[in-house]
């Protein structure tokens, strides 16, 4: 398998903020602009088509009927590997495994860089407070036909502060429009924003929240990735960019808001108020959590740029757009966490797109001692980047490309023994969104699931006597490919 050996240069960012990102993507020829599509059905259906065609362009919808012509929605921003690499400040034109590996080296040993407070910025171009707040001016689409409402928050993030130690977290959690000033938001148990919120609610206090709908796509990617507990996504992105992000302390809550955000709100969620939220078509490919009573954010202030751009990241049946970018980011994190847990000789890891980049995890190791494979399996299934909503974790030998589904299945079919190669873990961290948790179990608020951990490596004890693989050695294969490439081209 291909491993990039050379040390990556410092990340280089070809853009600044969402507006700069759009200019760069337009210059790459990967941005289309469409006028006149409707938010009720058309934009959601278009997003579904685009995100199920890998490499399709990013599309900016404007002049949406019923809304101010300049109020826009961007979809499929990250639906191509080159745009993912651009966003991460990495070289384009690489394979997805190489991109993930470059990212892994980039995020290793980051020194958090706190944001810089500024008093003004583009997000404050339009300010509405109190009775002037109206969230229905934004063209929030009905993304999937069965959605229980319009979701303004998909490519968004919530900003919260830990009341005990001041840690500021950014997390992407879906947001539904209830009406002009109320937003319903769903956070799965165990997520950082939920842990923060629970501390306020347990003390009988309202939880201050700022939400951002449309921002620097790198900040969005950080917000929807399993960055460690206690680390602020602001500081993490600052470290990656090598310069502090500019934030404005929110006049209502004091929470830091990105100065160049497209749309931001501030307000409070009451510890007692709940309104029905959902159903929403989720990343598993199902409307899995039905309609539930969820907390409500009362918007006290709304800020937006001129001609604001809502970032739309609707989940779909995997492999979809989010499965692709999350595979790159989460696979990098997984490998990093395996190394930090002291597992030697991990040569690759992949969170497969077909499993929504969560349900099907593969780790490749160069086996060094008896028990090494099981150790890698159990850690991969339970570390932060692998634990939530997992199902199958597989370990393979180093000759298998963990990102190549066919190679993985071949290893599974030929090197594992179902009677002895599978460990089951019970009661693991899953989610109300898990379609395979039985309804009566969900009704008991039990959102745990089981995991199959499959050892698909050659058994350590007799690995030297395992039948040899019948393909030519890699250099010979590469040479043959060069020599015979003309046979693979379509006839002229
Ligand atoms: C498009 C998109 C939508 C998401 N929606 C939700 C959601 O509604 N609720 C949730 O708990 N997690 C959601 N996630 C996953 C979280 O963003 C992710 O677990 C992230 O790590 C959460 O931040 P935290 O680690 O700071 O809690 C979503 C992710 C993406 C990419
Ligand atoms: Mn976090």
Short mmCIF file of C-alpha atoms and ligand atoms in Angstrom, two decimals:
data_model
loop_
_atom_site.label_atom_id
_atom_site.label_comp_id
_atom_site.label_asym_id
_atom_site.label_seq_id
_atom_site.Cartn_x
_atom_site.Cartn_y
_atom_site.Cartn_z
CA UNK A 1 0.00 0.00 0.00
CA UNK A 2 1.05 3.56 -0.64
CA UNK A 3 2.53 5.43 2.30
CA UNK A 4 3.74 8.99 1.95
CA UNK A 5 7.16 8.91 3.55
CA UNK A 6 8.34 12.45 3.04
CA UNK A 7 7.67 14.93 5.80
CA UNK A 8 4.83 17.28 4.94
CA UNK A 9 5.54 20.96 4.57
CA UNK A 10 3.68 23.26 6.89
CA UNK A 11 0.05 23.49 5.88
CA UNK A 12 -0.52 26.24 3.38
CA UNK A 13 -3.84 27.94 3.24
CA UNK A 14 -4.91 29.18 -0.16
CA UNK A 15 -7.94 30.95 1.29
CA UNK A 16 -9.23 32.97 4.20
CA UNK A 17 -12.79 32.55 5.51
CA UNK A 18 -15.77 31.26 3.55
CA UNK A 19 -15.70 34.13 1.03
CA UNK A 20 -12.03 33.52 0.25
CA UNK A 21 -12.69 29.79 0.04
CA UNK A 22 -15.44 30.40 -2.55
CA UNK A 23 -13.11 32.53 -4.68
CA UNK A 24 -10.48 29.80 -4.65
CA UNK A 25 -12.98 27.06 -5.48
CA UNK A 26 -14.40 29.18 -8.30
CA UNK A 27 -10.86 29.56 -9.68
CA UNK A 28 -10.49 25.75 -9.53
CA UNK A 29 -13.63 25.57 -11.71
CA UNK A 30 -15.55 23.72 -9.01
CA UNK A 31 -18.24 26.24 -8.09
CA UNK A 32 -21.63 26.62 -9.76
CA UNK A 33 -24.25 29.27 -9.00
CA UNK A 34 -27.96 28.59 -9.45
CA UNK A 35 -30.85 31.06 -9.28
CA UNK A 36 -34.47 30.37 -8.51
CA UNK A 37 -34.46 26.90 -6.88
CA UNK A 38 -36.90 26.50 -3.97
CA UNK A 39 -36.06 25.81 -0.33
CA UNK A 40 -39.04 23.55 0.23
CA UNK A 41 -37.96 20.63 -1.92
CA UNK A 42 -35.67 21.52 -4.81
CA UNK A 43 -32.53 22.47 -2.94
CA UNK A 44 -32.70 19.38 -0.71
CA UNK A 45 -33.18 17.13 -3.72
CA UNK A 46 -30.29 18.82 -5.54
CA UNK A 47 -28.03 18.39 -2.52
CA UNK A 48 -28.93 14.69 -2.43
CA UNK A 49 -27.95 14.23 -6.08
CA UNK A 50 -24.72 16.22 -5.76
CA UNK A 51 -23.47 14.50 -2.64
CA UNK A 52 -24.03 11.05 -4.06
CA UNK A 53 -21.78 11.81 -7.02
CA UNK A 54 -18.25 11.99 -5.69
CA UNK A 55 -16.40 14.97 -7.13
CA UNK A 56 -19.53 16.96 -8.05
CA UNK A 57 -19.12 20.75 -7.78
CA UNK A 58 -20.01 22.97 -4.85
CA UNK A 59 -23.24 24.80 -5.61
CA UNK A 60 -24.34 28.21 -4.38
CA UNK A 61 -28.09 28.80 -4.54
CA UNK A 62 -29.27 32.40 -4.73
CA UNK A 63 -32.50 34.25 -5.55
CA UNK A 64 -34.45 31.62 -3.64
CA UNK A 65 -38.19 32.25 -4.11
CA UNK A 66 -39.81 33.79 -1.05
CA UNK A 67 -36.53 35.16 0.36
CA UNK A 68 -34.29 38.16 -0.15
CA UNK A 69 -32.44 37.51 -3.43
CA UNK A 70 -29.02 37.89 -1.80
CA UNK A 71 -29.68 35.36 0.98
CA UNK A 72 -27.80 32.28 -0.22
CA UNK A 73 -27.18 28.60 0.55
CA UNK A 74 -23.99 26.69 -0.24
CA UNK A 75 -24.23 22.90 -0.68
CA UNK A 76 -21.78 20.09 -1.42
CA UNK A 77 -18.89 22.35 -0.42
CA UNK A 78 -16.75 19.37 0.63
CA UNK A 79 -18.00 16.72 -1.80
CA UNK A 80 -14.65 16.35 -3.61
CA UNK A 81 -11.31 15.22 -2.20
CA UNK A 82 -9.47 18.21 -3.68
CA UNK A 83 -11.81 20.61 -1.91
CA UNK A 84 -11.33 18.71 1.35
CA UNK A 85 -7.55 19.00 0.92
CA UNK A 86 -7.84 22.71 0.02
CA UNK A 87 -9.90 23.30 3.15
CA UNK A 88 -7.34 21.52 5.32
CA UNK A 89 -4.44 23.44 3.79
CA UNK A 90 -3.01 20.24 2.27
CA UNK A 91 -1.73 19.51 -1.23
CA UNK A 92 -4.40 18.45 -3.74
CA UNK A 93 -4.09 15.56 -6.18
CA UNK A 94 -3.36 12.88 -3.58
CA UNK A 95 -5.28 9.72 -2.66
CA UNK A 96 -7.68 9.85 0.26
CA UNK A 97 -5.38 7.71 2.40
CA UNK A 98 -2.42 9.97 1.63
CA UNK A 99 -4.55 13.02 2.42
CA UNK A 100 -5.60 11.52 5.75
CA UNK A 101 -2.01 10.63 6.53
CA UNK A 102 -0.81 14.14 5.73
CA UNK A 103 -3.55 15.44 8.02
CA UNK A 104 -2.50 13.05 10.79
CA UNK A 105 1.03 14.42 10.68
CA UNK A 106 -0.37 17.94 10.66
CA UNK A 107 -2.50 17.51 13.81
CA UNK A 108 0.12 15.65 15.77
CA UNK A 109 1.39 17.56 18.81
CA UNK A 110 -0.49 20.75 18.02
CA UNK A 111 0.04 23.54 20.55
CA UNK A 112 -3.37 25.20 21.03
CA UNK A 113 -3.40 28.84 19.87
CA UNK A 114 -6.10 30.95 21.59
CA UNK A 115 -8.26 33.24 19.44
CA UNK A 116 -7.77 37.01 19.42
CA UNK A 117 -10.63 39.19 20.59
CA UNK A 118 -11.67 42.02 18.29
CA UNK A 119 -14.51 44.48 18.77
CA UNK A 120 -16.01 44.41 15.28
CA UNK A 121 -16.12 42.40 12.08
CA UNK A 122 -18.20 41.56 9.00
CA UNK A 123 -20.66 39.43 11.00
CA UNK A 124 -21.85 42.65 12.63
CA UNK A 125 -22.85 44.26 9.31
CA UNK A 126 -26.48 43.57 10.24
CA UNK A 127 -27.62 43.41 13.86
CA UNK A 128 -31.09 42.61 15.14
CA UNK A 129 -31.93 42.37 18.82
CA UNK A 130 -34.94 41.44 20.90
CA UNK A 131 -38.21 41.88 19.03
CA UNK A 132 -36.37 42.57 15.73
CA UNK A 133 -34.99 39.01 15.62
CA UNK A 134 -36.48 36.94 12.82
CA UNK A 135 -34.85 33.64 11.96
CA UNK A 136 -37.39 32.89 9.23
CA UNK A 137 -35.70 35.40 6.89
CA UNK A 138 -33.11 32.71 6.06
CA UNK A 139 -33.93 30.14 3.37
CA UNK A 140 -33.54 27.11 5.66
CA UNK A 141 -34.46 24.13 3.47
CA UNK A 142 -36.55 21.10 4.13
CA UNK A 143 -33.61 18.85 3.30
CA UNK A 144 -35.34 15.44 3.17
CA UNK A 145 -39.01 14.87 2.31
CA UNK A 146 -39.77 13.32 5.73
CA UNK A 147 -38.08 16.01 7.83
CA UNK A 148 -40.23 17.39 10.60
CA UNK A 149 -39.21 20.97 9.88
CA UNK A 150 -36.76 23.31 8.22
CA UNK A 151 -33.19 22.81 9.36
CA UNK A 152 -31.18 26.01 9.46
CA UNK A 153 -28.34 24.23 11.22
CA UNK A 154 -26.52 21.44 9.39
CA UNK A 155 -23.23 23.08 8.41
CA UNK A 156 -23.42 25.04 11.65
CA UNK A 157 -21.87 24.89 15.10
CA UNK A 158 -22.87 25.71 18.66
CA UNK A 159 -20.49 27.64 20.90
CA UNK A 160 -20.73 26.89 24.62
CA UNK A 161 -18.60 27.44 27.69
CA UNK A 162 -17.97 24.96 30.50
CA UNK A 163 -19.28 26.78 33.60
CA UNK A 164 -16.59 25.17 35.78
CA UNK A 165 -13.36 25.80 33.89
CA UNK A 166 -14.25 28.18 31.05
CA UNK A 167 -13.41 25.72 28.22
CA UNK A 168 -15.09 26.97 25.02
CA UNK A 169 -16.38 24.17 22.79
CA UNK A 170 -17.59 24.28 19.18
CA UNK A 171 -19.82 21.40 18.09
CA UNK A 172 -21.95 20.75 15.01
CA UNK A 173 -25.42 19.71 16.14
CA UNK A 174 -28.51 19.95 13.96
CA UNK A 175 -30.78 22.98 14.43
CA UNK A 176 -34.45 23.19 13.49
CA UNK A 177 -36.43 26.40 13.02
CA UNK A 178 -39.41 26.52 15.38
CA UNK A 179 -40.35 30.14 14.65
CA UNK A 180 -38.90 33.65 14.44
CA UNK A 181 -36.99 33.48 17.72
CA UNK A 182 -36.85 29.82 18.77
CA UNK A 183 -34.50 27.13 17.53
CA UNK A 184 -34.70 23.45 18.46
CA UNK A 185 -31.39 21.65 18.71
CA UNK A 186 -30.47 18.02 19.12
CA UNK A 187 -27.22 16.91 20.75
CA UNK A 188 -26.46 13.23 21.31
CA UNK A 189 -25.55 12.09 24.84
CA UNK A 190 -21.84 12.39 25.57
CA UNK A 191 -21.07 15.18 23.08
CA UNK A 192 -19.18 18.13 24.51
CA UNK A 193 -21.97 20.66 23.94
CA UNK A 194 -24.36 18.34 25.75
CA UNK A 195 -22.01 17.91 28.72
CA UNK A 196 -21.78 21.72 28.99
CA UNK A 197 -25.52 22.18 28.69
CA UNK A 198 -26.20 19.55 31.33
CA UNK A 199 -24.04 21.37 33.85
CA UNK A 200 -26.20 24.50 33.50
CA UNK A 201 -29.44 22.53 33.53
CA UNK A 202 -28.40 20.48 36.58
CA UNK A 203 -27.85 23.77 38.41
CA UNK A 204 -31.32 24.93 37.32
CA UNK A 205 -29.79 27.66 35.11
CA UNK A 206 -30.37 28.60 31.47
CA UNK A 207 -27.51 27.58 29.17
CA UNK A 208 -25.94 30.40 27.14
CA UNK A 209 -25.31 29.39 23.53
CA UNK A 210 -24.08 31.11 20.39
CA UNK A 211 -24.70 29.42 17.06
CA UNK A 212 -22.97 30.03 13.75
CA UNK A 213 -24.63 29.17 10.44
CA UNK A 214 -21.98 29.58 7.78
CA UNK A 215 -18.30 30.22 8.46
CA UNK A 216 -14.74 29.31 7.51
CA UNK A 217 -15.15 25.67 6.34
CA UNK A 218 -12.09 24.65 8.39
CA UNK A 219 -13.79 25.84 11.55
CA UNK A 220 -16.86 23.86 10.54
CA UNK A 221 -14.72 20.74 9.97
CA UNK A 222 -13.16 21.13 13.41
CA UNK A 223 -16.61 21.48 14.96
CA UNK A 224 -17.89 18.22 13.55
CA UNK A 225 -14.77 16.21 14.38
CA UNK A 226 -13.93 14.36 17.59
CA UNK A 227 -11.38 16.79 18.95
CA UNK A 228 -10.35 15.76 22.49
CA UNK A 229 -12.31 16.67 25.60
CA UNK A 230 -11.17 19.98 27.08
CA UNK A 231 -9.63 21.29 23.84
CA UNK A 232 -11.29 24.33 22.24
CA UNK A 233 -11.87 23.92 18.51
CA UNK A 234 -10.94 27.63 18.18
CA UNK A 235 -7.50 26.96 19.61
CA UNK A 236 -7.08 23.85 17.52
CA UNK A 237 -7.87 25.64 14.27
CA UNK A 238 -5.69 28.56 15.33
CA UNK A 239 -2.81 26.13 15.81
CA UNK A 240 -3.38 24.57 12.39
CA UNK A 241 -3.52 27.93 10.66
CA UNK A 242 -0.57 29.19 12.66
CA UNK A 243 -2.43 32.39 13.49
CA UNK A 244 -5.14 33.18 16.03
CA UNK A 245 -8.74 33.29 14.85
CA UNK A 246 -10.48 36.62 15.31
CA UNK A 247 -13.53 36.46 17.57
CA UNK A 248 -15.98 39.04 18.87
CA UNK A 249 -17.24 38.55 22.44
CA UNK A 250 -21.01 38.28 22.00
CA UNK A 251 -22.76 41.33 23.49
CA UNK A 252 -25.43 39.09 25.08
CA UNK A 253 -23.55 36.04 26.39
CA UNK A 254 -19.89 36.98 26.07
CA UNK A 255 -19.36 33.82 24.04
CA UNK A 256 -16.71 34.28 21.31
CA UNK A 257 -18.19 34.58 17.79
CA UNK A 258 -16.03 34.35 14.64
CA UNK A 259 -15.65 37.92 13.35
CA UNK A 260 -16.18 36.82 9.75
CA UNK A 261 -19.10 34.42 10.34
CA UNK A 262 -21.90 34.64 7.80
CA UNK A 263 -24.76 34.34 10.30
CA UNK A 264 -24.57 34.07 14.10
CA UNK A 265 -27.05 34.15 16.97
CA UNK A 266 -26.84 34.34 20.74
CA UNK A 267 -29.32 33.36 23.36
CA UNK A 268 -30.30 31.00 26.15
CA UNK A 269 -31.84 27.54 26.47
CA UNK A 270 -34.09 27.03 29.48
CA UNK A 271 -33.52 23.97 31.70
CA UNK A 272 -37.20 23.09 31.60
CA UNK A 273 -38.50 23.98 28.15
CA UNK A 274 -38.71 21.26 25.47
CA UNK A 275 -40.41 21.24 22.07
CA UNK A 276 -40.84 18.42 19.55
CA UNK A 277 -37.80 18.21 17.26
CA UNK A 278 -37.32 15.93 14.24
CA UNK A 279 -37.63 13.61 12.55
CA UNK A 280 -34.55 14.41 10.50
CA UNK A 281 -32.88 12.33 7.79
CA UNK A 282 -29.60 11.37 9.45
CA UNK A 283 -26.11 10.17 8.53
CA UNK A 284 -27.04 6.52 9.03
CA UNK A 285 -29.41 6.86 6.06
CA UNK A 286 -32.54 6.72 8.26
CA UNK A 287 -34.97 8.94 10.13
CA UNK A 288 -33.77 7.09 13.15
CA UNK A 289 -34.70 9.14 16.19
CA UNK A 290 -38.27 10.08 15.20
CA UNK A 291 -39.73 13.17 16.91
CA UNK A 292 -38.49 13.84 20.43
CA UNK A 293 -38.80 16.68 22.89
CA UNK A 294 -35.54 18.60 22.78
CA UNK A 295 -34.24 21.86 24.30
CA UNK A 296 -34.97 25.21 22.66
CA UNK A 297 -32.66 28.17 22.12
CA UNK A 298 -34.32 31.56 22.56
CA UNK A 299 -32.51 33.91 20.21
CA UNK A 300 -31.81 37.26 21.86
CA UNK A 301 -29.61 38.65 19.10
CA UNK A 302 -29.00 37.90 15.43
CA UNK A 303 -25.99 39.06 13.41
CA UNK A 304 -25.28 38.52 9.73
CA UNK A 305 -23.14 39.72 6.87
CA UNK A 306 -24.58 41.38 3.80
CA UNK A 307 -25.74 38.70 1.35
CA UNK A 308 -25.27 35.98 3.99
CA UNK A 309 -24.41 32.42 2.99
CA UNK A 310 -25.96 29.55 4.90
CA UNK A 311 -23.65 26.51 4.85
CA UNK A 312 -25.78 23.44 4.12
CA UNK A 313 -24.39 20.04 5.10
CA UNK A 314 -27.46 17.78 5.06
CA UNK A 315 -26.67 14.19 5.96
CA UNK A 316 -27.75 11.50 3.50
CA UNK A 317 -27.55 7.79 2.97
CA UNK A 318 -23.86 6.95 3.17
CA UNK A 319 -21.53 7.21 1.36
CA UNK A 320 -22.48 10.90 1.21
CA UNK A 321 -20.58 14.16 1.36
CA UNK A 322 -20.08 14.12 5.10
CA UNK A 323 -18.97 10.50 5.08
CA UNK A 324 -16.20 11.49 2.67
CA UNK A 325 -14.77 14.42 4.58
CA UNK A 326 -15.25 12.77 7.92
CA UNK A 327 -13.45 9.65 6.70
CA UNK A 328 -10.35 11.76 6.03
CA UNK A 329 -10.49 13.62 9.33
CA UNK A 330 -11.62 10.84 11.59
CA UNK A 331 -9.27 8.24 10.14
CA UNK A 332 -6.39 10.62 10.85
CA UNK A 333 -7.58 11.14 14.43
CA UNK A 334 -8.05 7.41 14.92
CA UNK A 335 -4.51 6.64 13.88
CA UNK A 336 -3.21 9.43 16.07
CA UNK A 337 -5.13 8.08 19.07
CA UNK A 338 -3.93 4.52 18.47
CA UNK A 339 -0.37 5.78 18.51
CA UNK A 340 -0.98 7.84 21.63
CA UNK A 341 -2.39 4.72 23.30
CA UNK A 342 0.96 3.09 22.63
CA UNK A 343 -0.02 0.67 19.87
CA UNK A 344 3.14 0.13 17.81
CA UNK A 345 3.36 -0.27 14.04
CA UNK A 346 -0.05 0.99 13.03
CA UNK A 347 0.45 1.50 9.29
CA UNK A 348 -3.01 2.77 8.37
CA UNK A 349 -6.57 3.26 9.57
CA UNK A 350 -9.80 4.02 7.79
CA UNK A 351 -13.32 4.86 8.90
CA UNK A 352 -15.29 3.66 5.91
CA UNK A 353 -17.61 5.98 4.01
CA UNK A 354 -20.22 3.26 3.48
CA UNK A 355 -20.61 3.06 7.25
CA UNK A 356 -21.02 6.82 7.59
CA UNK A 357 -17.36 6.95 8.67
CA UNK A 358 -18.31 5.51 12.04
CA UNK A 359 -19.87 2.06 11.72
CA UNK A 360 -17.08 0.26 9.88
CA UNK A 361 -13.55 0.84 11.11
CA UNK A 362 -10.41 -0.78 9.73
CA UNK A 363 -6.91 -0.68 11.18
CA UNK A 364 -3.81 -2.07 9.45
CA UNK A 365 -0.84 -3.13 11.58
CA UNK A 366 2.53 -4.74 11.09
CA UNK A 367 2.18 -7.51 13.71
CA UNK A 368 4.99 -7.52 16.24
CA UNK A 369 3.90 -9.81 19.10
CA UNK A 370 1.09 -12.17 20.12
CA UNK A 371 -1.98 -10.15 21.15
CA UNK A 372 -0.96 -7.08 19.15
CA UNK A 373 -3.94 -7.44 16.77
CA UNK A 374 -6.51 -7.72 19.57
CA UNK A 375 -4.96 -4.78 21.37
CA UNK A 376 -5.29 -2.61 18.26
CA UNK A 377 -8.87 -3.81 17.78
CA UNK A 378 -10.08 -3.05 21.27
CA UNK A 379 -8.47 0.38 21.43
CA UNK A 380 -9.76 1.31 17.95
CA UNK A 381 -13.26 0.32 18.98
CA UNK A 382 -13.26 2.37 22.19
CA UNK A 383 -10.95 5.39 21.79
CA UNK A 384 -12.59 8.78 21.26
CA UNK A 385 -12.39 8.69 17.46
CA UNK A 386 -13.80 5.17 17.26
CA UNK A 387 -16.16 4.69 20.18
CA UNK A 388 -19.26 6.70 19.31
CA UNK A 389 -21.78 4.83 17.16
CA UNK A 390 -19.37 2.14 15.99
CA UNK A 391 -20.41 -1.38 14.98
CA UNK A 392 -17.68 -3.36 13.19
CA UNK A 393 -13.96 -2.94 13.77
CA UNK A 394 -11.51 -4.98 11.73
CA UNK A 395 -7.75 -5.34 11.98
CA UNK A 396 -5.74 -6.35 8.92
CA UNK A 397 -2.08 -6.95 8.07
CA UNK A 398 0.15 -4.28 6.57
CA UNK A 399 -0.21 -5.57 3.00
CA UNK A 400 -3.89 -4.56 3.01
CA UNK A 401 -4.90 -0.98 2.19
CA UNK A 402 -7.40 -0.28 4.98
CA UNK A 403 -9.22 2.31 2.84
CA UNK A 404 -9.85 -0.19 0.04
CA UNK A 405 -13.12 -1.95 0.77
CA UNK A 406 -12.43 -4.85 -1.58
CA UNK A 407 -9.00 -5.58 -0.14
CA UNK A 408 -10.45 -5.42 3.37
CA UNK A 409 -13.28 -7.81 2.53
CA UNK A 410 -10.78 -10.16 0.86
CA UNK A 411 -8.66 -10.21 4.01
CA UNK A 412 -11.78 -10.75 6.11
CA UNK A 413 -12.86 -13.65 3.91
CA UNK A 414 -9.50 -15.38 3.80
CA UNK A 415 -7.65 -14.62 7.06
CA UNK A 416 -10.37 -14.61 9.72
CA UNK A 417 -12.01 -17.60 11.35
CA UNK A 418 -15.51 -16.69 12.53
CA UNK A 419 -15.38 -19.13 15.45
CA UNK A 420 -12.22 -17.63 16.96
CA UNK A 421 -11.54 -14.26 15.32
CA UNK A 422 -14.51 -12.27 16.60
CA UNK A 423 -14.84 -10.57 20.01
CA UNK A 424 -18.13 -8.99 21.03
CA UNK A 425 -18.34 -5.93 23.28
CA UNK A 426 -21.71 -5.18 24.85
CA UNK A 427 -23.30 -1.90 25.95
CA UNK A 428 -21.06 0.47 24.03
CA UNK A 429 -21.54 4.20 23.39
CA UNK A 430 -24.10 4.61 20.65
CA UNK A 431 -26.87 7.10 19.97
CA UNK A 432 -30.64 7.54 19.64
CA UNK A 433 -29.86 7.79 15.91
CA UNK A 434 -28.73 4.13 15.79
CA UNK A 435 -31.34 2.41 13.61
CA UNK A 436 -30.57 -1.04 15.06
CA UNK A 437 -31.40 -0.29 18.71
CA UNK A 438 -34.81 -1.91 19.33
CA UNK A 439 -37.65 0.57 19.99
CA UNK A 440 -38.37 -0.74 23.50
CA UNK A 441 -34.71 -0.34 24.44
CA UNK A 442 -34.73 3.25 23.13
CA UNK A 443 -37.89 3.88 25.16
CA UNK A 444 -35.83 3.04 28.28
CA UNK A 445 -33.28 5.69 27.25
CA UNK A 446 -30.73 2.94 26.69
CA UNK A 447 -28.71 4.03 23.67
CA UNK A 448 -25.96 1.43 23.86
CA UNK A 449 -25.12 -1.11 21.19
CA UNK A 450 -22.82 -4.09 20.68
CA UNK A 451 -19.59 -4.23 18.71
CA UNK A 452 -17.98 -6.96 16.66
CA UNK A 453 -14.20 -6.80 16.67
CA UNK A 454 -12.78 -8.96 13.92
CA UNK A 455 -9.20 -10.10 13.66
CA UNK A 456 -8.54 -10.52 9.93
CA UNK A 457 -4.76 -10.76 10.26
CA UNK A 458 -2.78 -13.90 9.61
CA UNK A 459 -2.73 -15.70 13.00
CA UNK A 460 0.48 -14.70 14.76
CA UNK A 461 1.49 -18.22 15.82
CA UNK A 462 1.59 -19.69 12.33
CA UNK A 463 1.85 -16.56 10.18
CA UNK A 464 5.02 -17.88 8.52
CA UNK A 465 3.15 -20.97 7.35
CA UNK A 466 0.12 -19.01 6.07
CA UNK A 467 -0.34 -19.71 2.33
CA UNK A 468 1.55 -17.08 0.33
CA UNK A 469 -0.36 -14.41 -1.59
CA UNK A 470 -0.35 -15.14 -5.33
CA UNK A 471 0.03 -11.64 -6.77
CA UNK A 472 3.41 -10.41 -8.04
CA UNK A 473 5.51 -8.33 -5.60
CA UNK A 474 4.64 -4.61 -5.70
CA UNK A 475 7.62 -3.38 -7.80
CA UNK A 476 7.00 -6.09 -10.39
CA UNK A 477 3.32 -5.23 -10.49
CA UNK A 478 4.06 -1.53 -10.94
CA UNK A 479 6.44 -2.30 -13.80
CA UNK A 480 3.85 -4.55 -15.45
CA UNK A 481 1.24 -1.88 -15.09
CA UNK A 482 3.48 0.59 -16.89
CA UNK A 483 4.32 -1.85 -19.62
CA UNK A 484 0.73 -2.92 -20.27
CA UNK A 485 -1.14 0.30 -19.50
CA UNK A 486 -2.07 0.64 -23.18
CA UNK A 487 -4.11 -2.56 -22.96
CA UNK A 488 -6.32 -0.97 -20.32
CA UNK A 489 -7.26 2.03 -22.44
CA UNK A 490 -10.50 1.93 -24.39
CA UNK A 491 -9.94 1.05 -28.08
CA UNK A 492 -9.71 4.12 -30.36
C1 LIG B 1 -23.36 17.68 9.09
C2 LIG B 1 -23.25 17.16 10.49
C3 LIG B 1 -24.32 17.19 11.35
C4 LIG B 1 -24.23 16.71 12.66
N1 LIG B 1 -25.31 16.77 13.48
C5 LIG B 1 -25.22 16.34 14.76
C6 LIG B 1 -26.34 16.42 15.64
O1 LIG B 1 -27.44 16.83 15.24
N2 LIG B 1 -26.19 16.02 16.92
C7 LIG B 1 -25.01 15.51 17.38
O2 LIG B 1 -24.91 15.15 18.54
N3 LIG B 1 -23.92 15.39 16.56
C8 LIG B 1 -24.00 15.80 15.27
N4 LIG B 1 -22.93 15.70 14.44
C9 LIG B 1 -21.68 15.11 14.96
C10 LIG B 1 -20.88 16.07 15.81
O3 LIG B 1 -20.71 17.28 15.13
C11 LIG B 1 -19.50 15.51 16.15
O4 LIG B 1 -19.66 14.36 16.95
C12 LIG B 1 -18.59 16.49 16.87
O5 LIG B 1 -17.42 15.83 17.31
C13 LIG B 1 -19.30 17.14 18.03
O6 LIG B 1 -18.47 18.09 18.66
P1 LIG B 1 -17.91 17.78 20.12
O7 LIG B 1 -16.93 16.66 19.92
O8 LIG B 1 -17.25 19.06 20.53
O9 LIG B 1 -19.07 17.41 20.97
C14 LIG B 1 -23.01 16.18 13.12
C15 LIG B 1 -21.93 16.15 12.25
C16 LIG B 1 -22.03 16.62 10.95
C17 LIG B 1 -20.84 16.55 10.04
MN1 LIG B 2 -15.26 19.41 21.29
#
